[in-house]
PDB file of C-alpha atoms and ligand atoms in Angstrom:
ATOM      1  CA  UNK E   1       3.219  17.924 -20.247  1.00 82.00           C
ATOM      2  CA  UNK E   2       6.055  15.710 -19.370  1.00 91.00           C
ATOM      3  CA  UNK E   3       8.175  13.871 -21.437  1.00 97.00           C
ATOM      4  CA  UNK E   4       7.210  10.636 -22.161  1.00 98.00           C
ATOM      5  CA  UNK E   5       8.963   6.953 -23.399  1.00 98.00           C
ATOM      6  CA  UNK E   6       6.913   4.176 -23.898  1.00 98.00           C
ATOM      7  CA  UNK E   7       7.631   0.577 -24.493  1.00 98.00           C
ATOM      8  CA  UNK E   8       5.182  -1.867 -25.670  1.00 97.00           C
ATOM      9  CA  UNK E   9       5.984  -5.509 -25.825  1.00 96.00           C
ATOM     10  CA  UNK E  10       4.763  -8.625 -25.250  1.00 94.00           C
ATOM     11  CA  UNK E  11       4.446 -10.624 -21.289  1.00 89.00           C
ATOM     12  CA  UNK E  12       8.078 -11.705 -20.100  1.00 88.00           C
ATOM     13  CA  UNK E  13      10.264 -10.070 -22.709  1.00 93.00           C
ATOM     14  CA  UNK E  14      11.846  -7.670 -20.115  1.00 92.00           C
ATOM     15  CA  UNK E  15       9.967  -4.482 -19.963  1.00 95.00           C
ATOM     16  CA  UNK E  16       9.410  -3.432 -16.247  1.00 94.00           C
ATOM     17  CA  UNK E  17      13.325  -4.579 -15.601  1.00 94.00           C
ATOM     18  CA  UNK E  18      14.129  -2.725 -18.384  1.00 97.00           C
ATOM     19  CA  UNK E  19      12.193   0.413 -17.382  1.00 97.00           C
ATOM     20  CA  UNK E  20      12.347   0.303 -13.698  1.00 96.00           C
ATOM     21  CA  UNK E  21      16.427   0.685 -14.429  1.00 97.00           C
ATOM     22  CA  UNK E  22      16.223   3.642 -16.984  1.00 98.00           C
ATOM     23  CA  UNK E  23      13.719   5.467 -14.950  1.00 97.00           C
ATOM     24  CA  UNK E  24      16.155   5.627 -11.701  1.00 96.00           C
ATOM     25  CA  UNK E  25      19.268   6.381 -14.417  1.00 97.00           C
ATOM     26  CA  UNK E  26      17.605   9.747 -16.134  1.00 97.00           C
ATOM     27  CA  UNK E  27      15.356  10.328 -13.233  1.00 95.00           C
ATOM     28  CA  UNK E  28      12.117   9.808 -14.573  1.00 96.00           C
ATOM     29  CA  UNK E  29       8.870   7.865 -12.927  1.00 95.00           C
ATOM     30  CA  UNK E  30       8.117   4.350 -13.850  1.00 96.00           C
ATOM     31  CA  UNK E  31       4.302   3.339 -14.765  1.00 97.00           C
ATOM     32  CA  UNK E  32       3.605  -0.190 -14.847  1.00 97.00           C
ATOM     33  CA  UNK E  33       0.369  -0.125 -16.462  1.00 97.00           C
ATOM     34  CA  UNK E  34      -0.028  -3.913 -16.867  1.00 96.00           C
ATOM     35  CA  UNK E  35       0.146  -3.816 -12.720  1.00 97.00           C
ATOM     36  CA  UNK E  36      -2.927  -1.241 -13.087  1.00 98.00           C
ATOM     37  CA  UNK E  37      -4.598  -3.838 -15.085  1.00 98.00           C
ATOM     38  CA  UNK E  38      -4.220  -6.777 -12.425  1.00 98.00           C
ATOM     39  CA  UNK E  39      -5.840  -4.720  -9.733  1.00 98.00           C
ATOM     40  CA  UNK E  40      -8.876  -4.970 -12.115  1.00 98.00           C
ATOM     41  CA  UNK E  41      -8.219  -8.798 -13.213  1.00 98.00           C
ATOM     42  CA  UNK E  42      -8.075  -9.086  -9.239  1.00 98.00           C
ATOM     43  CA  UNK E  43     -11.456  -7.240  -8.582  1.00 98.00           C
ATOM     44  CA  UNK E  44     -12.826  -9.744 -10.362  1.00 98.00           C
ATOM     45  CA  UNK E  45     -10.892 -12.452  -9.419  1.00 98.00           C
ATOM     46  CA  UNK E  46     -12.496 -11.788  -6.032  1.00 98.00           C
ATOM     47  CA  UNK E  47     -15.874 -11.992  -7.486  1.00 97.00           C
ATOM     48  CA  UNK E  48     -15.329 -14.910  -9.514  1.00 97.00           C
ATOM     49  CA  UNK E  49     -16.779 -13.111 -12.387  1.00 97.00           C
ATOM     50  CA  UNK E  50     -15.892 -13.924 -16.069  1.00 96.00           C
ATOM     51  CA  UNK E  51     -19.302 -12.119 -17.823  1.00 97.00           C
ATOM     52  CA  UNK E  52     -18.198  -9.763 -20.254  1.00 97.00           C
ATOM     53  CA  UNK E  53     -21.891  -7.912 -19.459  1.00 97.00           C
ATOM     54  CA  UNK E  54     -21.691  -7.970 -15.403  1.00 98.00           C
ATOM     55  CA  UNK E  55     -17.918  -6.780 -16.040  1.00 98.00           C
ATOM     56  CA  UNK E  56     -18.674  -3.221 -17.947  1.00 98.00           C
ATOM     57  CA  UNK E  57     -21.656  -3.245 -15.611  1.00 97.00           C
ATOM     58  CA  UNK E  58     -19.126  -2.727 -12.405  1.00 97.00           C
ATOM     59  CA  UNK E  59     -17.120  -0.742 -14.794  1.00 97.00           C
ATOM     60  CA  UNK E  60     -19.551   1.399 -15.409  1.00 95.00           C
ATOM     61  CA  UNK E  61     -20.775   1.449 -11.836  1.00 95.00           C
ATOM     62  CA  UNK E  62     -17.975   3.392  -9.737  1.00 88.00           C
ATOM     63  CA  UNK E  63     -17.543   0.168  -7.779  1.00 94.00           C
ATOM     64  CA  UNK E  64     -13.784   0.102  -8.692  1.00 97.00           C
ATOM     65  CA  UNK E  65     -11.088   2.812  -8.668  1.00 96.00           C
ATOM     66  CA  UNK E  66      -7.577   1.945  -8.923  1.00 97.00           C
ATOM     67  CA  UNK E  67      -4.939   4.302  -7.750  1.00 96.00           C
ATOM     68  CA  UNK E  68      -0.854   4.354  -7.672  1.00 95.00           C
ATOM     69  CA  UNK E  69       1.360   5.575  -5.347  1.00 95.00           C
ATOM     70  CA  UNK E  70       5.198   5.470  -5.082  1.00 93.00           C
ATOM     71  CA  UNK E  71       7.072   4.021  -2.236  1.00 90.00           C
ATOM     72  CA  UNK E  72      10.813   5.712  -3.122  1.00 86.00           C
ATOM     73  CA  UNK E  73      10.949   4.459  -6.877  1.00 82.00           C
ATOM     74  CA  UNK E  74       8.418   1.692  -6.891  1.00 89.00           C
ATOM     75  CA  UNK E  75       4.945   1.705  -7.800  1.00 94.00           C
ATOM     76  CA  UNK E  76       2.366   0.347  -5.571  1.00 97.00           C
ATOM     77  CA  UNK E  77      -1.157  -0.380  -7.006  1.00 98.00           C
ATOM     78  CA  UNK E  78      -4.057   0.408  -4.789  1.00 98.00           C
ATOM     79  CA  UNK E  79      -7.422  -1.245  -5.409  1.00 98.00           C
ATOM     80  CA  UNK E  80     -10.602   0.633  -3.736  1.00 98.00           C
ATOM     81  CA  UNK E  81      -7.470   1.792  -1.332  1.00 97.00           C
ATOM     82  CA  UNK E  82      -5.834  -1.832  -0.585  1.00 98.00           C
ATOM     83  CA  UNK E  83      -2.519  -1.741  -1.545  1.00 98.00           C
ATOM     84  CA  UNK E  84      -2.356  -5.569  -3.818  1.00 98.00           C
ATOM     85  CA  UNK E  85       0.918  -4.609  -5.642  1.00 97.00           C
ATOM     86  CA  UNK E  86       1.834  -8.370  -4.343  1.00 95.00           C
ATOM     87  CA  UNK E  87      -1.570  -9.948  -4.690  1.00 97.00           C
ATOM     88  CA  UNK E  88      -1.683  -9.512  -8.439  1.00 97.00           C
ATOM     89  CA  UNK E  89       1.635 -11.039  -9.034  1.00 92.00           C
ATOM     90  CA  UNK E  90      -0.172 -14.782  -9.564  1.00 90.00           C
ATOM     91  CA  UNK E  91      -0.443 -16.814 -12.750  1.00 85.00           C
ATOM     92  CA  UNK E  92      -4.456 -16.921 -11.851  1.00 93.00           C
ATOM     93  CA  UNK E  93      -4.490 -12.991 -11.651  1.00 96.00           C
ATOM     94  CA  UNK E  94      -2.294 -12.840 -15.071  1.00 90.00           C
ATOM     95  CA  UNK E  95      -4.774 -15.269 -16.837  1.00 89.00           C
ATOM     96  CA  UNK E  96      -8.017 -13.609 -15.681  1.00 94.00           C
ATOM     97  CA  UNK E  97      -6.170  -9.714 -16.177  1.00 94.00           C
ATOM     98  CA  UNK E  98      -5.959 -10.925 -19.929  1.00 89.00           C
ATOM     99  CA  UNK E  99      -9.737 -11.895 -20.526  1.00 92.00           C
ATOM    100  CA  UNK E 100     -10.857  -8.461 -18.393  1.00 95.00           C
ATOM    101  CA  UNK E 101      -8.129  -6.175 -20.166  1.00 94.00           C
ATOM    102  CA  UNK E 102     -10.006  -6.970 -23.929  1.00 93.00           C
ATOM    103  CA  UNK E 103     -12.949  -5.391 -22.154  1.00 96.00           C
ATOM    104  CA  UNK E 104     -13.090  -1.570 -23.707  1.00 96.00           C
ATOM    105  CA  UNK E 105     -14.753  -0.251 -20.180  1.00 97.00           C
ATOM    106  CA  UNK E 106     -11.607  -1.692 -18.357  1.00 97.00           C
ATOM    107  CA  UNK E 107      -9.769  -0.060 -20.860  1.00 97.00           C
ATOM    108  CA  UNK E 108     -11.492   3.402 -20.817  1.00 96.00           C
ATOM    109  CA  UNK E 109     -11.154   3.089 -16.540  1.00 95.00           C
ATOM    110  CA  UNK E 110      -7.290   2.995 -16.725  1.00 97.00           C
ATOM    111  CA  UNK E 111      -6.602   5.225 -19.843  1.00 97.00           C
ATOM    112  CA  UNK E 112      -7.169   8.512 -18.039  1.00 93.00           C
ATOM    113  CA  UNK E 113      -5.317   7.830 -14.967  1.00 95.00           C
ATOM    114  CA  UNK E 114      -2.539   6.859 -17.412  1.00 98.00           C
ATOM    115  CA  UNK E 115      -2.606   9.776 -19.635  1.00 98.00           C
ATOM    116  CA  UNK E 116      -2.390  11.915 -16.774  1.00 97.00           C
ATOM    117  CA  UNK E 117       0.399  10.301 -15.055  1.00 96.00           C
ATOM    118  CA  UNK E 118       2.245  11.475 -18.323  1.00 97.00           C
ATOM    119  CA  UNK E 119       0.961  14.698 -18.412  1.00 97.00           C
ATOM    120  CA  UNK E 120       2.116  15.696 -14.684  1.00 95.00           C
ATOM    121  CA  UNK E 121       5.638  13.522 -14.571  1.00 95.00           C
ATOM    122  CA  UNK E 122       8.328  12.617 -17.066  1.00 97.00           C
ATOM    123  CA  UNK E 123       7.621   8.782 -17.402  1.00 97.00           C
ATOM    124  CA  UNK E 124       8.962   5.522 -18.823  1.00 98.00           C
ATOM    125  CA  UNK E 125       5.367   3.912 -19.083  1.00 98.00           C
ATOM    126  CA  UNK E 126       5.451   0.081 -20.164  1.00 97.00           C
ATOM    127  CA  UNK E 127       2.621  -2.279 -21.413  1.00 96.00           C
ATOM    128  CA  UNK E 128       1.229  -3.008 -24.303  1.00 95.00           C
ATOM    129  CA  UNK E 129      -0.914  -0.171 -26.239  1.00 96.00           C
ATOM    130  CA  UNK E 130       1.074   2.644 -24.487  1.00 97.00           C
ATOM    131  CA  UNK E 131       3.116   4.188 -27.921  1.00 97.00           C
ATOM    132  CA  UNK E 132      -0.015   3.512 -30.144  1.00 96.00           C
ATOM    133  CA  UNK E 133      -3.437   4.331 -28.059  1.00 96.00           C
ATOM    134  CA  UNK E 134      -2.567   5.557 -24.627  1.00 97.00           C
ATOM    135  CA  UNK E 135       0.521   8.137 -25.340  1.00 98.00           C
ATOM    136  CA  UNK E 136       0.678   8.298 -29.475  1.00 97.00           C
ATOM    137  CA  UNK E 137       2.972  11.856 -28.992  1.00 97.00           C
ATOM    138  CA  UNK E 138       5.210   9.885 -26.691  1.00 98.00           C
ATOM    139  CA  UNK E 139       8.734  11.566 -27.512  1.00 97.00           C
ATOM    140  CA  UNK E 140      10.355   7.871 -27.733  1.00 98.00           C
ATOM    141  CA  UNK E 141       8.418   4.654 -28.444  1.00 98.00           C
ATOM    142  CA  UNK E 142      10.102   1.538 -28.010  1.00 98.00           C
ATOM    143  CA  UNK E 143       8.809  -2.174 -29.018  1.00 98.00           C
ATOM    144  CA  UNK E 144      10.846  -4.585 -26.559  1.00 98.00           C
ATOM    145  CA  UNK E 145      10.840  -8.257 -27.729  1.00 97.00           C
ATOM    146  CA  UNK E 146      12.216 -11.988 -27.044  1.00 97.00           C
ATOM    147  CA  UNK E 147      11.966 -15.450 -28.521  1.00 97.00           C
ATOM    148  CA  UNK E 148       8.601 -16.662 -26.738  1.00 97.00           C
ATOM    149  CA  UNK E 149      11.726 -19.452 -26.132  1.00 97.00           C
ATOM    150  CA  UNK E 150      13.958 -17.304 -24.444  1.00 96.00           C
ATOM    151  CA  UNK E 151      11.238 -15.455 -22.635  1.00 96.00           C
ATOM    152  CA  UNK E 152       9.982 -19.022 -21.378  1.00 96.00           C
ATOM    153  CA  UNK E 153      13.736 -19.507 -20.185  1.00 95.00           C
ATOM    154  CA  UNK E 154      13.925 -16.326 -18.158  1.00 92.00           C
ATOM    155  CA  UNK E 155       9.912 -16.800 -16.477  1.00 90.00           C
ATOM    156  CA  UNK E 156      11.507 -20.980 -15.460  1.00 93.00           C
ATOM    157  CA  UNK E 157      14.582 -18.672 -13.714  1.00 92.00           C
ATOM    158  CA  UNK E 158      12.583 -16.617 -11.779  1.00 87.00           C
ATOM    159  CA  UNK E 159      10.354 -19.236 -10.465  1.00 88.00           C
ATOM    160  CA  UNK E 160      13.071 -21.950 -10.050  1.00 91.00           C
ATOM    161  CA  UNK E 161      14.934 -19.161  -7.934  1.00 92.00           C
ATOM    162  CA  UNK E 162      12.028 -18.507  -5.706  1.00 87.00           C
ATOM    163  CA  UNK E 163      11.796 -22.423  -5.271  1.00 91.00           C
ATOM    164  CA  UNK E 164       8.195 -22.731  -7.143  1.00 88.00           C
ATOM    165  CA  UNK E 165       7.714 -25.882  -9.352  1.00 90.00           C
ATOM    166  CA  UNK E 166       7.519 -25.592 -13.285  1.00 91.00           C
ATOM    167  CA  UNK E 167       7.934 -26.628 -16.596  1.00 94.00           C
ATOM    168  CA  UNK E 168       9.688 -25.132 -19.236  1.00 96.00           C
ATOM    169  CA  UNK E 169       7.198 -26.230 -22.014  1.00 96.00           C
ATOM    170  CA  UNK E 170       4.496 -25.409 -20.342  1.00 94.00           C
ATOM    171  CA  UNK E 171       5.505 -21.862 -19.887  1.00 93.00           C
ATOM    172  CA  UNK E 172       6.401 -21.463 -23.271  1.00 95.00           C
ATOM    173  CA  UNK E 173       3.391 -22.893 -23.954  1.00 94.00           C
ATOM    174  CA  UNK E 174       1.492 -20.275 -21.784  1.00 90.00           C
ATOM    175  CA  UNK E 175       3.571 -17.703 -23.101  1.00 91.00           C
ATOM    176  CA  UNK E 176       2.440 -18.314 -26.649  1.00 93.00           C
ATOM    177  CA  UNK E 177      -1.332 -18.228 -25.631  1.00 90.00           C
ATOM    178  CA  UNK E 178      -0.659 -14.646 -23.949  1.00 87.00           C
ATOM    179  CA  UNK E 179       0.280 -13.332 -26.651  1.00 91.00           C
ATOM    180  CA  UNK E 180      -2.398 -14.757 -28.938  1.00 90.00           C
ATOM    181  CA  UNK E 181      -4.730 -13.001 -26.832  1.00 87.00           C
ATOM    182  CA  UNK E 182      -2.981  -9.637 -26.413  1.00 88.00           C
ATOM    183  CA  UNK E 183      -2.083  -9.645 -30.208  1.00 92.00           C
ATOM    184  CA  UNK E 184      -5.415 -10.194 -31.643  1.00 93.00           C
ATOM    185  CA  UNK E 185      -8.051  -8.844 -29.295  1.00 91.00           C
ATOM    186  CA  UNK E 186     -10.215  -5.987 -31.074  1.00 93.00           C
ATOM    187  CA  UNK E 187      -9.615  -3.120 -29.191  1.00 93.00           C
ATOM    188  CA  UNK E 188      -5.690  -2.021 -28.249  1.00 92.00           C
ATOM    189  CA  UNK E 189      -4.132  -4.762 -29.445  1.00 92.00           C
ATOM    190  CA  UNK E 190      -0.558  -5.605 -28.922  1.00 93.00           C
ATOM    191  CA  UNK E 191       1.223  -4.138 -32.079  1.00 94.00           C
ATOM    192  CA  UNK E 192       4.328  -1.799 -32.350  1.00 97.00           C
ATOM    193  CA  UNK E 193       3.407   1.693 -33.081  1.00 97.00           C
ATOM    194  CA  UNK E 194       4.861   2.844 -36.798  1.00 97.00           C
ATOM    195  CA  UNK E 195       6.781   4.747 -35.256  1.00 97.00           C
ATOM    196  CA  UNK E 196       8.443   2.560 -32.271  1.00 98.00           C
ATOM    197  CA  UNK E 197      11.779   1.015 -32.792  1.00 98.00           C
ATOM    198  CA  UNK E 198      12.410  -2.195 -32.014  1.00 98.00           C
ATOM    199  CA  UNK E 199      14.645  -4.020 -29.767  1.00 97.00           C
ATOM    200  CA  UNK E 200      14.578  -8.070 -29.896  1.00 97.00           C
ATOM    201  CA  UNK E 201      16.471  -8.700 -26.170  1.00 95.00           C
ATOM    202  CA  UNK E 202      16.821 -12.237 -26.565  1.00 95.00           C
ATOM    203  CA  UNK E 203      20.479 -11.856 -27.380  1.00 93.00           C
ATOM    204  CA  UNK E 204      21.558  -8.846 -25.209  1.00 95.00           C
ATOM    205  CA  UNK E 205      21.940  -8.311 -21.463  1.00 93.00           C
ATOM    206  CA  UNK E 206      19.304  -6.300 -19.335  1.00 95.00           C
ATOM    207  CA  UNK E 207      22.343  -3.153 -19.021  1.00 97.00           C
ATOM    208  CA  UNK E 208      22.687  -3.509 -22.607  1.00 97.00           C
ATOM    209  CA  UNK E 209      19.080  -3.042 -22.819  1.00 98.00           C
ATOM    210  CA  UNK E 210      19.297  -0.345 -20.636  1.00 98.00           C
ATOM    211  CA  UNK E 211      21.865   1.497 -22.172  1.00 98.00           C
ATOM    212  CA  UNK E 212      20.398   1.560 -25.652  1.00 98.00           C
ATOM    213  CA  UNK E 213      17.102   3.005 -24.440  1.00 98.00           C
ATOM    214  CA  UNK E 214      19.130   5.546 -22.954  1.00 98.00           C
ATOM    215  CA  UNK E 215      20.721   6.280 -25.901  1.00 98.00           C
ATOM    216  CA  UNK E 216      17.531   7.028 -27.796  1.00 98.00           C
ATOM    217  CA  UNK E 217      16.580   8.954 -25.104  1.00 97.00           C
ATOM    218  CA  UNK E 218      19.444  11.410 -25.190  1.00 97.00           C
ATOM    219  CA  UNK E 219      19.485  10.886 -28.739  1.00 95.00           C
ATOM    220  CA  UNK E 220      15.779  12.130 -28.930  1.00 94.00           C
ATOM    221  CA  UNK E 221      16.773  15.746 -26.261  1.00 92.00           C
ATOM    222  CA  UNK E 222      19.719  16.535 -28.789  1.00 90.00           C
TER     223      UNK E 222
HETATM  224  O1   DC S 301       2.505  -6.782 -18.346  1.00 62.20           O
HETATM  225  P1   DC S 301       1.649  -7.692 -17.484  1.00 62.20           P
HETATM  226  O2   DC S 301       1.898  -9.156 -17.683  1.00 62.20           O
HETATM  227  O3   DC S 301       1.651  -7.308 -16.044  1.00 62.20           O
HETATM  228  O4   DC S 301       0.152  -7.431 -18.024  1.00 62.20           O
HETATM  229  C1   DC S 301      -0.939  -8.149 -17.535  1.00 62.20           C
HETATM  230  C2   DC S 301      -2.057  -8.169 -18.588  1.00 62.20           C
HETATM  231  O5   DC S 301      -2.573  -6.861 -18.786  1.00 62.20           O
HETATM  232  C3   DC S 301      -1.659  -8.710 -19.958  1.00 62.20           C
HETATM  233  O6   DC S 301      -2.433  -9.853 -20.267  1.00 62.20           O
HETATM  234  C4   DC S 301      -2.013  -7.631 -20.933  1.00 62.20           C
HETATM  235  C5   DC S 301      -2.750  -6.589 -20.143  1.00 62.20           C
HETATM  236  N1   DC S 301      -2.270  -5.245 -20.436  1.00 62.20           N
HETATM  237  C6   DC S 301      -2.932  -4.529 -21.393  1.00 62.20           C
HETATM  238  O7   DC S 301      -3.880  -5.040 -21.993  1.00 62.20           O
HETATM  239  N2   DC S 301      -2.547  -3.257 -21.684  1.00 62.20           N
HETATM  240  C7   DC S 301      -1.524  -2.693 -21.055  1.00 62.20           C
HETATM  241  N3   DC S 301      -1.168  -1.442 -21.358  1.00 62.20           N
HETATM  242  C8   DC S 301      -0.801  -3.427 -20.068  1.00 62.20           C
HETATM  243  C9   DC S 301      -1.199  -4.720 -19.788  1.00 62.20           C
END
């Protein structure tokens, strides 16, 4: 068993930055289990299928296997062997991945390839159940949050910077409706484990970020 830190939070307050950086500082692997979930949200994209039945159907079917693999320190998400790391980057992937992810047999597909990522590597796994369902004995358990404001500020930079039209209400807007759903689905909801401590980024830059979940990590092999 490896050692394990998870951080939970809700969409756009920072995580994967946050994680991608500390992994490559102490040397551990980086799972990005909300990517994991797109390939699934993209499956059925694909299939234009939104029917809770005909979606634990395929679940249950064998029809879909999703697989990572690193290229140097990044993950790449492989869907029935396509690599669509890019492919599920879309708003229309995002909005369909959080309808399919309240689905418990899209759950139940991803939770063992998770658990055993953690079991074979030391990992900084991010998304949003990891500290209370997926890895409860993680060794550090971290609940990284923002302002839905200030996380709608940081989503308008990245897509003004990559020259794609938006609005700054509307994202909040969208924000706020993500995190309805993720918060008060029935099974694996969004919540910070008991035993996660928080961190509210919306005052602190990303290396301060980094730096502090450092800290508890040393803090936690002392
Ligand atoms: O972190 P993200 O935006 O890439 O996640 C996409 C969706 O997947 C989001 O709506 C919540 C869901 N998700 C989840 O239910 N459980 C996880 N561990 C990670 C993501």
């Amino acid at each position: 068993m490896g050692i394990s830190i998870a951080i939970d939070g809700p969409a756009g307050a920072g995580k994967s930055t946050i994680a991608k950086q500390a992994a490559s500082e102490i040397g551990f692997i980086y799972v990005d289990t909300g990517a994991m979930y797109r390939a699934i949200g993209l499956y059925f994209l694909r299939k234009d299928c939104w029917e809770e039945e005909e979606i634990i159907k395929e679940c249950h079917s064998n029809h879909i296997s999703v697989t990572i693999k690193y290229k140097g320190q990044i993950q790449q998400v492989l869907l029935n062997g396509e690599n669509v790391s890019e492919l599920i980057r879309t708003e229309e992937v995002g909005k369909i991945t959080s309808f399919v992810s309240k689905i418990g047999a899209v759950r139940e597909l991803l939770l063992e390839l998770q658990r055993g990522l953690a079991k074979e590597h030391n990992v900084i796994m991010d998304g949003r159940d990891i500290g209370t369902t997926v890895l409860p004995n993680a060794q550090v358990k971290i609940y990284l949050t923002a302002s839905s404001k200030e996380r709608a500020k940081r989503r308008y930079k990245e897509l003004k910077e990559k020259g794609i039209a938006c609005n700054l209400e509307k994202i909040e807007k969208d924000i706020i409706a993500r995190d309805e759903q993720d918060i008060n689905r029935e099974i694996s909801p969004l919540r910070q484990a008991s035993d996660a401590i928080l961190i509210d980024t919306s005052f602190m830059g990303k290396d301060e970020v980094v730096e502090k979940v450092i800290s508890l990590y040393i803090e936690y092999t002392r």
